[in-house]
Amino acid sequence: MAQVTFTTHGERMQSFKLLSGHAIPAVGLGTWKSTSPQAQHPVYSAIVEAGYRHVDTAAEYGVQEEVGLAINRAVHAGVDRKSLFVTSKLWCADLSPERVRPALEKSLRELHLDYLDLYLIHWPFHLKEGASKPPKQGDVMEFNMEGVWREMEKLVKDNLVRDIGVCNFTLKKLSKLLGLAQIMPSVCQMEMHPGWRNDKMLEACKKNGIHVTAYSPLGSQDHGRDLIHDPIVEKAARKLNKSPGQVLVRWAIQRGTSTIPKSTHLDRIKENIRVFEWEIPEEDFQALCRVPDQKRVLDGENLFVNETDGPYKSVADVWDHED
Ligand code: NDP
Ligand code: 1BO
């Protein structure tokens, strides 16, 4: 259920309540590939000038130092740390029980924070340190889900993270996790946009009270899907007098997910969060829910598939043959 809250700048912003009782702001700033030539990382302006209160990052993105400095500058400029929601992620090379806490501590140091609001398992695959892309034989190792989750739970108990969750899970993996969790995953972060709705996972999460954050809401970058110029998105944008980016962000929120569009341009950063004072009418919302050619952008092939030596010999293997 969405709750209406206000930023310190007086902007009306929704958030969603998590199983833990904490709130996650509906729109956050993504930071994958967000190295910026600007002296000040865009995260600073996003917080101070645009009113973002939710920042999504990860050890693997290699930007935690810059992001942490920007967050700290924003706090020094008067933004209450407690009003911010900072997410980071445990990378695949650290997906063994003994590496969970040191990895979190490294992220905290890089971010100059003493706790995270949310810590996520980035992908449910254990990679050898320095694994090749695509992986060589032996690069993909067994993932001890129970051992890793117990360590994630200890981080909550020790107040180092407020919530824990997962990314890139399948129904099969979620069901296994729910069978062993003592602290439930609060959030499941998945690729979701009109070109890849992933209704099955959304429904399974809703059924279990797990909040979903939609990543790559604009269709991602570089070799992603160009949803900004999709005719159905453009038509809705023209009708509403909004930008295609705003329509895509709003669509995610209207599905009940929070979302984390990435941009390093302040005009787009500001545009992407101006989505709370209007709605997509039902007819257009449904048209966006019928965009054809459903396909993942991030299928994990380059990270986890080794066609000859496995253990994941195809993209279908990565996603437990559920797509
Ligand atoms: P997005 O879907 O957010 O798209 C980002 C791209 O869209 C960039 O090229 C950006 O360019 C451009 N863009 C941003 N705003 C607009 C706009 N209003 N109009 C037109 N173009 C725009 O892609 P991401 O894949 O980065 O996903 C968002 C975030 O989700 C990531 O940054 C990361 O934090 C998270 N994520 C998590 C994953 C996981 O495994 N858990 C996987 C992938 C992403 P520019 O910067 O030049 O403005
Ligand atoms: C390789 C990391 C994918 C974006 O989260």
Short mmCIF file of C-alpha atoms and ligand atoms in Angstrom, two decimals:
data_model
loop_
_atom_site.label_atom_id
_atom_site.label_comp_id
_atom_site.label_asym_id
_atom_site.label_seq_id
_atom_site.Cartn_x
_atom_site.Cartn_y
_atom_site.Cartn_z
CA MET A 1 0.00 0.00 0.00
CA ALA A 2 1.47 3.35 -1.02
CA GLN A 3 1.78 6.02 1.66
CA VAL A 4 2.10 9.70 0.87
CA THR A 5 5.07 11.42 2.52
CA PHE A 6 6.83 14.75 2.03
CA THR A 7 10.48 15.42 1.35
CA THR A 8 12.32 18.06 3.35
CA HIS A 9 11.85 20.24 0.25
CA GLY A 10 8.09 19.99 0.54
CA GLU A 11 7.63 17.73 -2.49
CA ARG A 12 4.86 15.21 -2.25
CA MET A 13 6.37 11.74 -2.59
CA GLN A 14 4.99 8.24 -2.21
CA SER A 15 6.68 5.45 -0.35
CA PHE A 16 5.80 1.80 0.17
CA LYS A 17 5.72 0.02 3.50
CA LEU A 18 8.02 -2.99 3.88
CA LEU A 19 7.33 -6.13 5.92
CA SER A 20 9.74 -4.77 8.54
CA GLY A 21 7.56 -1.67 8.96
CA HIS A 22 10.18 0.60 7.35
CA ALA A 23 9.24 2.70 4.32
CA ILE A 24 10.96 2.66 0.91
CA PRO A 25 10.54 5.80 -1.24
CA ALA A 26 8.76 4.99 -4.51
CA VAL A 27 11.45 6.55 -6.73
CA GLY A 28 15.17 6.18 -6.19
CA LEU A 29 18.24 7.07 -8.21
CA GLY A 30 20.05 4.18 -9.92
CA THR A 31 23.86 4.40 -10.01
CA TRP A 32 25.00 1.59 -12.32
CA LYS A 33 27.48 3.07 -14.85
CA SER A 34 27.00 6.46 -13.21
CA THR A 35 30.59 7.58 -13.07
CA SER A 36 30.40 11.28 -13.70
CA PRO A 37 32.91 13.83 -14.96
CA GLN A 38 31.25 16.43 -12.72
CA ALA A 39 33.21 17.28 -9.55
CA GLN A 40 30.11 16.47 -7.51
CA HIS A 41 28.41 13.13 -8.18
CA PRO A 42 24.81 13.58 -9.46
CA VAL A 43 23.57 11.81 -6.31
CA TYR A 44 24.21 15.10 -4.44
CA SER A 45 22.00 17.19 -6.72
CA ALA A 46 19.44 14.40 -6.85
CA ILE A 47 19.07 14.61 -3.07
CA VAL A 48 19.50 18.32 -2.50
CA GLU A 49 17.96 19.83 -5.66
CA ALA A 50 15.51 17.19 -6.86
CA GLY A 51 14.34 15.80 -3.53
CA TYR A 52 15.34 12.13 -4.00
CA ARG A 53 15.49 10.21 -0.75
CA HIS A 54 16.35 6.77 -2.16
CA VAL A 55 19.70 5.83 -3.72
CA ASP A 56 20.45 2.42 -5.24
CA THR A 57 24.06 1.33 -5.56
CA ALA A 58 26.22 -1.81 -5.37
CA ALA A 59 29.79 -2.85 -4.64
CA GLU A 60 30.05 -4.08 -8.24
CA TYR A 61 29.22 -0.65 -9.68
CA GLY A 62 32.56 0.74 -8.47
CA VAL A 63 30.98 4.09 -7.53
CA GLN A 64 30.35 3.65 -3.82
CA GLU A 65 33.10 6.14 -2.80
CA GLU A 66 31.65 8.87 -5.04
CA VAL A 67 28.09 8.05 -4.02
CA GLY A 68 29.07 8.03 -0.34
CA LEU A 69 30.77 11.42 -0.60
CA ALA A 70 27.69 12.85 -2.30
CA ILE A 71 25.39 11.44 0.39
CA ASN A 72 27.61 12.80 3.13
CA ARG A 73 27.72 16.23 1.53
CA ALA A 74 23.95 16.21 1.34
CA VAL A 75 23.77 15.30 5.04
CA HIS A 76 26.18 18.14 5.86
CA ALA A 77 23.96 20.43 3.80
CA GLY A 78 21.13 19.63 6.21
CA VAL A 79 19.40 16.50 4.86
CA ASP A 80 18.58 14.12 7.70
CA ARG A 81 20.36 10.77 7.18
CA LYS A 82 17.29 9.09 8.67
CA SER A 83 15.16 10.47 5.82
CA LEU A 84 17.41 8.72 3.26
CA PHE A 85 17.02 5.15 2.03
CA VAL A 86 20.36 3.75 0.84
CA THR A 87 20.58 0.35 -0.83
CA SER A 88 23.71 -1.61 -1.70
CA LYS A 89 24.31 -5.16 -2.87
CA LEU A 90 26.45 -8.17 -2.07
CA TRP A 91 28.39 -9.16 -5.19
CA CYS A 92 28.65 -12.77 -6.44
CA ALA A 93 32.33 -13.16 -5.45
CA ASP A 94 31.26 -12.54 -1.83
CA LEU A 95 28.39 -15.01 -1.91
CA SER A 96 29.78 -17.35 0.73
CA PRO A 97 28.92 -17.10 4.44
CA GLU A 98 32.36 -15.98 5.65
CA ARG A 99 32.54 -13.16 3.09
CA VAL A 100 29.15 -11.55 3.76
CA ARG A 101 30.08 -9.38 6.75
CA PRO A 102 33.47 -8.24 5.43
CA ALA A 103 31.78 -7.29 2.12
CA LEU A 104 29.10 -5.27 3.92
CA GLU A 105 31.73 -3.58 6.10
CA LYS A 106 33.70 -2.63 2.96
CA SER A 107 30.57 -1.14 1.39
CA LEU A 108 29.85 0.83 4.57
CA ARG A 109 33.43 2.16 4.58
CA GLU A 110 33.25 3.13 0.92
CA LEU A 111 29.89 4.81 1.44
CA HIS A 112 31.02 6.52 4.67
CA LEU A 113 27.88 5.24 6.37
CA ASP A 114 27.33 3.35 9.60
CA TYR A 115 24.29 1.44 8.37
CA LEU A 116 22.48 0.59 5.15
CA ASP A 117 18.72 0.75 4.78
CA LEU A 118 18.72 -2.26 2.50
CA TYR A 119 21.30 -4.91 1.60
CA LEU A 120 20.51 -7.18 -1.33
CA ILE A 121 22.00 -10.36 -2.75
CA HIS A 122 22.91 -8.99 -6.19
CA TRP A 123 22.57 -12.25 -8.18
CA PRO A 124 21.98 -15.74 -6.74
CA PHE A 125 25.19 -17.16 -8.24
CA HIS A 126 28.52 -17.63 -6.49
CA LEU A 127 31.42 -16.56 -8.69
CA LYS A 128 35.10 -17.19 -8.12
CA GLU A 129 37.06 -13.99 -7.37
CA GLY A 130 38.20 -12.59 -10.73
CA ALA A 131 35.80 -14.78 -12.75
CA SER A 132 35.92 -14.17 -16.50
CA LYS A 133 33.02 -12.84 -18.56
CA PRO A 134 31.70 -15.22 -19.79
CA PRO A 135 32.83 -17.57 -16.99
CA LYS A 136 35.49 -20.21 -17.53
CA GLN A 137 35.16 -23.73 -16.17
CA GLY A 138 35.12 -23.56 -12.35
CA ASP A 139 34.29 -19.84 -12.22
CA VAL A 140 30.69 -20.49 -11.12
CA MET A 141 30.61 -22.24 -7.76
CA GLU A 142 27.86 -23.63 -5.53
CA PHE A 143 25.73 -21.01 -3.76
CA ASN A 144 25.08 -21.85 -0.10
CA MET A 145 21.81 -19.93 0.15
CA GLU A 146 21.06 -20.88 3.75
CA GLY A 147 24.55 -20.03 5.03
CA VAL A 148 24.60 -16.68 3.22
CA TRP A 149 21.09 -15.75 4.37
CA ARG A 150 21.94 -16.52 8.02
CA GLU A 151 24.80 -14.04 7.75
CA MET A 152 22.52 -11.45 6.14
CA GLU A 153 20.10 -11.95 9.06
CA LYS A 154 22.93 -11.34 11.56
CA LEU A 155 23.61 -7.98 9.88
CA VAL A 156 20.01 -6.97 10.66
CA LYS A 157 20.31 -8.19 14.25
CA ASP A 158 23.52 -6.16 14.64
CA ASN A 159 21.82 -3.01 13.26
CA LEU A 160 24.27 -2.78 10.37
CA VAL A 161 21.43 -3.03 7.86
CA ARG A 162 17.75 -2.30 8.39
CA ASP A 163 16.35 -4.61 5.74
CA ILE A 164 17.64 -7.46 3.61
CA GLY A 165 16.49 -8.79 0.29
CA VAL A 166 17.37 -10.33 -3.03
CA CYS A 167 17.68 -9.50 -6.73
CA ASN A 168 17.29 -11.59 -9.85
CA PHE A 169 15.50 -14.48 -8.13
CA THR A 170 13.17 -17.00 -9.74
CA LEU A 171 10.01 -18.53 -8.25
CA LYS A 172 12.05 -21.64 -7.44
CA LYS A 173 14.78 -19.74 -5.61
CA LEU A 174 12.27 -17.53 -3.78
CA SER A 175 10.37 -20.56 -2.58
CA LYS A 176 13.61 -22.11 -1.27
CA LEU A 177 14.53 -18.88 0.51
CA LEU A 178 11.10 -18.55 2.12
CA GLY A 179 11.49 -22.09 3.42
CA LEU A 180 14.66 -21.26 5.31
CA ALA A 181 14.42 -17.53 6.18
CA GLN A 182 14.12 -16.51 9.83
CA ILE A 183 14.03 -12.87 8.72
CA MET A 184 11.96 -12.53 5.58
CA PRO A 185 13.38 -10.76 2.52
CA SER A 186 11.73 -7.32 2.58
CA VAL A 187 12.51 -6.52 -1.04
CA CYS A 188 12.99 -8.39 -4.28
CA GLN A 189 14.67 -6.22 -6.93
CA MET A 190 14.00 -7.39 -10.48
CA GLU A 191 14.18 -6.10 -14.05
CA MET A 192 10.70 -4.76 -14.81
CA HIS A 193 9.39 -2.37 -17.47
CA PRO A 194 6.67 -2.60 -20.13
CA GLY A 195 9.07 -4.68 -22.31
CA TRP A 196 9.60 -7.22 -19.49
CA ARG A 197 6.72 -7.20 -17.00
CA ASN A 198 7.68 -10.38 -15.18
CA ASP A 199 4.13 -10.69 -13.80
CA LYS A 200 4.86 -14.11 -12.25
CA MET A 201 7.51 -12.80 -9.88
CA LEU A 202 5.50 -9.69 -9.06
CA GLU A 203 2.49 -11.81 -8.09
CA ALA A 204 4.58 -14.26 -6.03
CA CYS A 205 6.19 -11.39 -4.13
CA LYS A 206 2.87 -9.65 -3.51
CA LYS A 207 1.40 -12.91 -2.22
CA ASN A 208 4.20 -13.14 0.34
CA GLY A 209 4.18 -9.46 1.31
CA ILE A 210 7.58 -8.87 -0.31
CA HIS A 211 7.98 -5.45 -1.89
CA VAL A 212 9.32 -5.34 -5.45
CA THR A 213 11.71 -2.70 -6.76
CA ALA A 214 11.72 -2.48 -10.56
CA TYR A 215 15.20 -2.02 -11.99
CA SER A 216 15.98 -0.76 -15.52
CA PRO A 217 12.53 0.91 -15.64
CA LEU A 218 13.49 2.83 -18.81
CA GLY A 219 14.76 -0.29 -20.57
CA SER A 220 18.37 0.11 -19.34
CA GLN A 221 21.33 1.58 -21.15
CA ASP A 222 23.80 0.93 -23.99
CA HIS A 223 22.43 -2.27 -25.50
CA GLY A 224 19.15 -2.07 -23.61
CA ARG A 225 15.63 -1.77 -25.01
CA ASP A 226 14.66 1.64 -26.33
CA LEU A 227 11.35 2.10 -24.52
CA ILE A 228 11.71 5.89 -24.64
CA HIS A 229 10.81 5.68 -28.35
CA ASP A 230 8.30 2.84 -28.08
CA PRO A 231 5.10 3.97 -29.88
CA ILE A 232 2.81 2.88 -27.02
CA VAL A 233 4.92 4.78 -24.48
CA GLU A 234 5.16 7.82 -26.78
CA LYS A 235 1.39 7.82 -27.32
CA ALA A 236 0.66 7.79 -23.57
CA ALA A 237 3.28 10.52 -23.02
CA ARG A 238 1.76 12.79 -25.70
CA LYS A 239 -1.72 12.30 -24.27
CA LEU A 240 -0.61 13.11 -20.72
CA ASN A 241 1.77 15.89 -21.75
CA LYS A 242 4.58 14.08 -19.89
CA SER A 243 7.90 12.70 -21.11
CA PRO A 244 8.25 9.01 -22.06
CA GLY A 245 10.65 8.63 -19.11
CA GLN A 246 8.01 9.95 -16.70
CA VAL A 247 5.38 7.59 -18.14
CA LEU A 248 7.70 4.61 -17.62
CA VAL A 249 8.49 5.60 -14.02
CA ARG A 250 4.82 6.26 -13.26
CA TRP A 251 3.81 2.90 -14.80
CA ALA A 252 6.15 1.13 -12.38
CA ILE A 253 4.66 2.94 -9.37
CA GLN A 254 1.10 2.27 -10.49
CA ARG A 255 1.98 -1.44 -10.54
CA GLY A 256 2.85 -1.15 -6.85
CA THR A 257 6.62 -1.29 -7.30
CA SER A 258 9.23 1.23 -6.29
CA THR A 259 11.66 2.02 -9.07
CA ILE A 260 15.21 3.32 -9.53
CA PRO A 261 15.76 5.10 -12.88
CA LYS A 262 19.40 6.01 -13.50
CA SER A 263 20.56 9.27 -14.99
CA THR A 264 23.63 11.43 -14.63
CA HIS A 265 21.84 14.47 -16.13
CA LEU A 266 20.16 16.76 -13.63
CA ASP A 267 17.32 17.70 -15.98
CA ARG A 268 16.40 14.04 -16.41
CA ILE A 269 16.96 13.29 -12.72
CA LYS A 270 14.45 16.03 -11.88
CA GLU A 271 12.04 14.93 -14.61
CA ASN A 272 12.08 11.27 -13.51
CA ILE A 273 10.83 12.04 -10.00
CA ARG A 274 8.01 14.37 -11.03
CA VAL A 275 5.53 11.53 -11.16
CA PHE A 276 3.42 11.94 -8.03
CA GLU A 277 0.83 14.55 -8.94
CA TRP A 278 -0.80 12.68 -11.83
CA GLU A 279 -1.75 9.16 -12.97
CA ILE A 280 -1.77 7.11 -16.15
CA PRO A 281 -5.45 6.49 -16.98
CA GLU A 282 -6.51 2.83 -16.83
CA GLU A 283 -6.85 2.46 -20.62
CA ASP A 284 -3.26 3.64 -21.23
CA PHE A 285 -1.94 1.74 -18.23
CA GLN A 286 -3.43 -1.46 -19.70
CA ALA A 287 -2.01 -0.65 -23.16
CA LEU A 288 1.43 -0.42 -21.51
CA CYS A 289 0.76 -3.80 -19.87
CA ARG A 290 0.26 -5.29 -23.34
CA VAL A 291 3.51 -4.15 -24.99
CA PRO A 292 4.51 -7.12 -27.19
CA ASP A 293 7.87 -8.91 -27.50
CA GLN A 294 8.41 -9.48 -23.78
CA LYS A 295 12.14 -10.02 -23.28
CA ARG A 296 14.71 -9.48 -20.54
CA VAL A 297 17.49 -7.00 -21.21
CA LEU A 298 19.70 -8.34 -18.40
CA ASP A 299 19.58 -12.09 -18.91
CA GLY A 300 22.86 -12.88 -17.10
CA GLU A 301 24.35 -14.69 -20.11
CA ASN A 302 27.68 -12.91 -20.08
CA LEU A 303 28.05 -13.29 -16.32
CA PHE A 304 26.98 -16.87 -15.67
CA VAL A 305 26.59 -19.00 -18.83
CA ASN A 306 29.28 -21.41 -19.98
CA GLU A 307 27.71 -23.44 -22.80
CA THR A 308 30.13 -26.34 -22.55
CA ASP A 309 31.23 -26.53 -18.92
CA GLY A 310 28.26 -25.06 -17.07
CA PRO A 311 26.90 -25.39 -14.44
CA TYR A 312 24.60 -22.91 -16.28
CA LYS A 313 24.75 -23.89 -19.94
CA SER A 314 22.06 -21.49 -21.16
CA VAL A 315 20.08 -18.41 -20.19
CA ALA A 316 17.13 -20.75 -19.53
CA ASP A 317 19.28 -22.53 -16.91
CA VAL A 318 20.04 -19.18 -15.24
CA TRP A 319 16.31 -18.47 -14.88
CA ASP A 320 15.37 -22.03 -13.85
CA HIS A 321 13.45 -22.53 -17.14
CA GLU A 322 10.63 -20.29 -15.85
CA ASP A 323 10.51 -17.67 -18.67
P1 NDP B 1 17.42 2.65 -16.70
O1 NDP B 1 16.28 1.84 -17.21
O2 NDP B 1 17.27 3.44 -15.47
O3 NDP B 1 17.90 3.55 -17.90
C1 NDP B 1 19.01 4.39 -17.79
C2 NDP B 1 19.28 5.00 -19.17
O4 NDP B 1 18.21 5.87 -19.52
C3 NDP B 1 20.54 5.80 -19.19
O5 NDP B 1 21.15 5.63 -20.45
C4 NDP B 1 20.05 7.24 -19.00
O6 NDP B 1 20.94 8.13 -19.64
C5 NDP B 1 18.73 7.20 -19.72
N1 NDP B 1 17.70 8.11 -19.15
C6 NDP B 1 17.47 8.40 -17.86
N2 NDP B 1 16.41 9.21 -17.72
C7 NDP B 1 15.95 9.45 -18.97
C8 NDP B 1 14.87 10.20 -19.48
N3 NDP B 1 14.03 10.86 -18.68
N4 NDP B 1 14.68 10.24 -20.83
C9 NDP B 1 15.52 9.56 -21.65
N5 NDP B 1 16.55 8.80 -21.23
C10 NDP B 1 16.77 8.74 -19.89
O7 NDP B 1 18.67 1.66 -16.60
P2 NDP B 1 19.55 0.91 -15.55
O8 NDP B 1 19.84 -0.43 -16.14
O9 NDP B 1 20.66 1.76 -15.12
O10 NDP B 1 18.60 0.63 -14.29
C11 NDP B 1 18.41 1.56 -13.26
C12 NDP B 1 19.13 1.15 -11.99
O11 NDP B 1 18.66 -0.11 -11.52
C13 NDP B 1 20.63 0.92 -12.15
O12 NDP B 1 21.34 2.14 -12.32
C14 NDP B 1 20.93 0.16 -10.90
O13 NDP B 1 21.00 1.03 -9.80
C15 NDP B 1 19.72 -0.78 -10.81
N6 NDP B 1 19.95 -2.08 -11.45
C16 NDP B 1 19.99 -3.19 -10.65
C17 NDP B 1 20.26 -4.44 -11.19
C18 NDP B 1 20.33 -5.63 -10.33
O14 NDP B 1 20.84 -6.67 -10.79
N7 NDP B 1 19.84 -5.58 -9.12
C19 NDP B 1 20.49 -4.62 -12.63
C20 NDP B 1 20.36 -3.39 -13.39
C21 NDP B 1 20.08 -2.18 -12.81
P3 NDP B 1 21.69 9.34 -18.86
O15 NDP B 1 22.35 8.80 -17.64
O16 NDP B 1 22.66 9.80 -19.90
O17 NDP B 1 20.61 10.34 -18.56
C1 1BO B 2 26.56 -6.52 -13.38
C2 1BO B 2 25.63 -5.77 -12.53
C3 1BO B 2 24.30 -5.62 -13.18
C4 1BO B 2 23.63 -4.36 -12.73
O1 1BO B 2 23.17 -4.47 -11.42
#
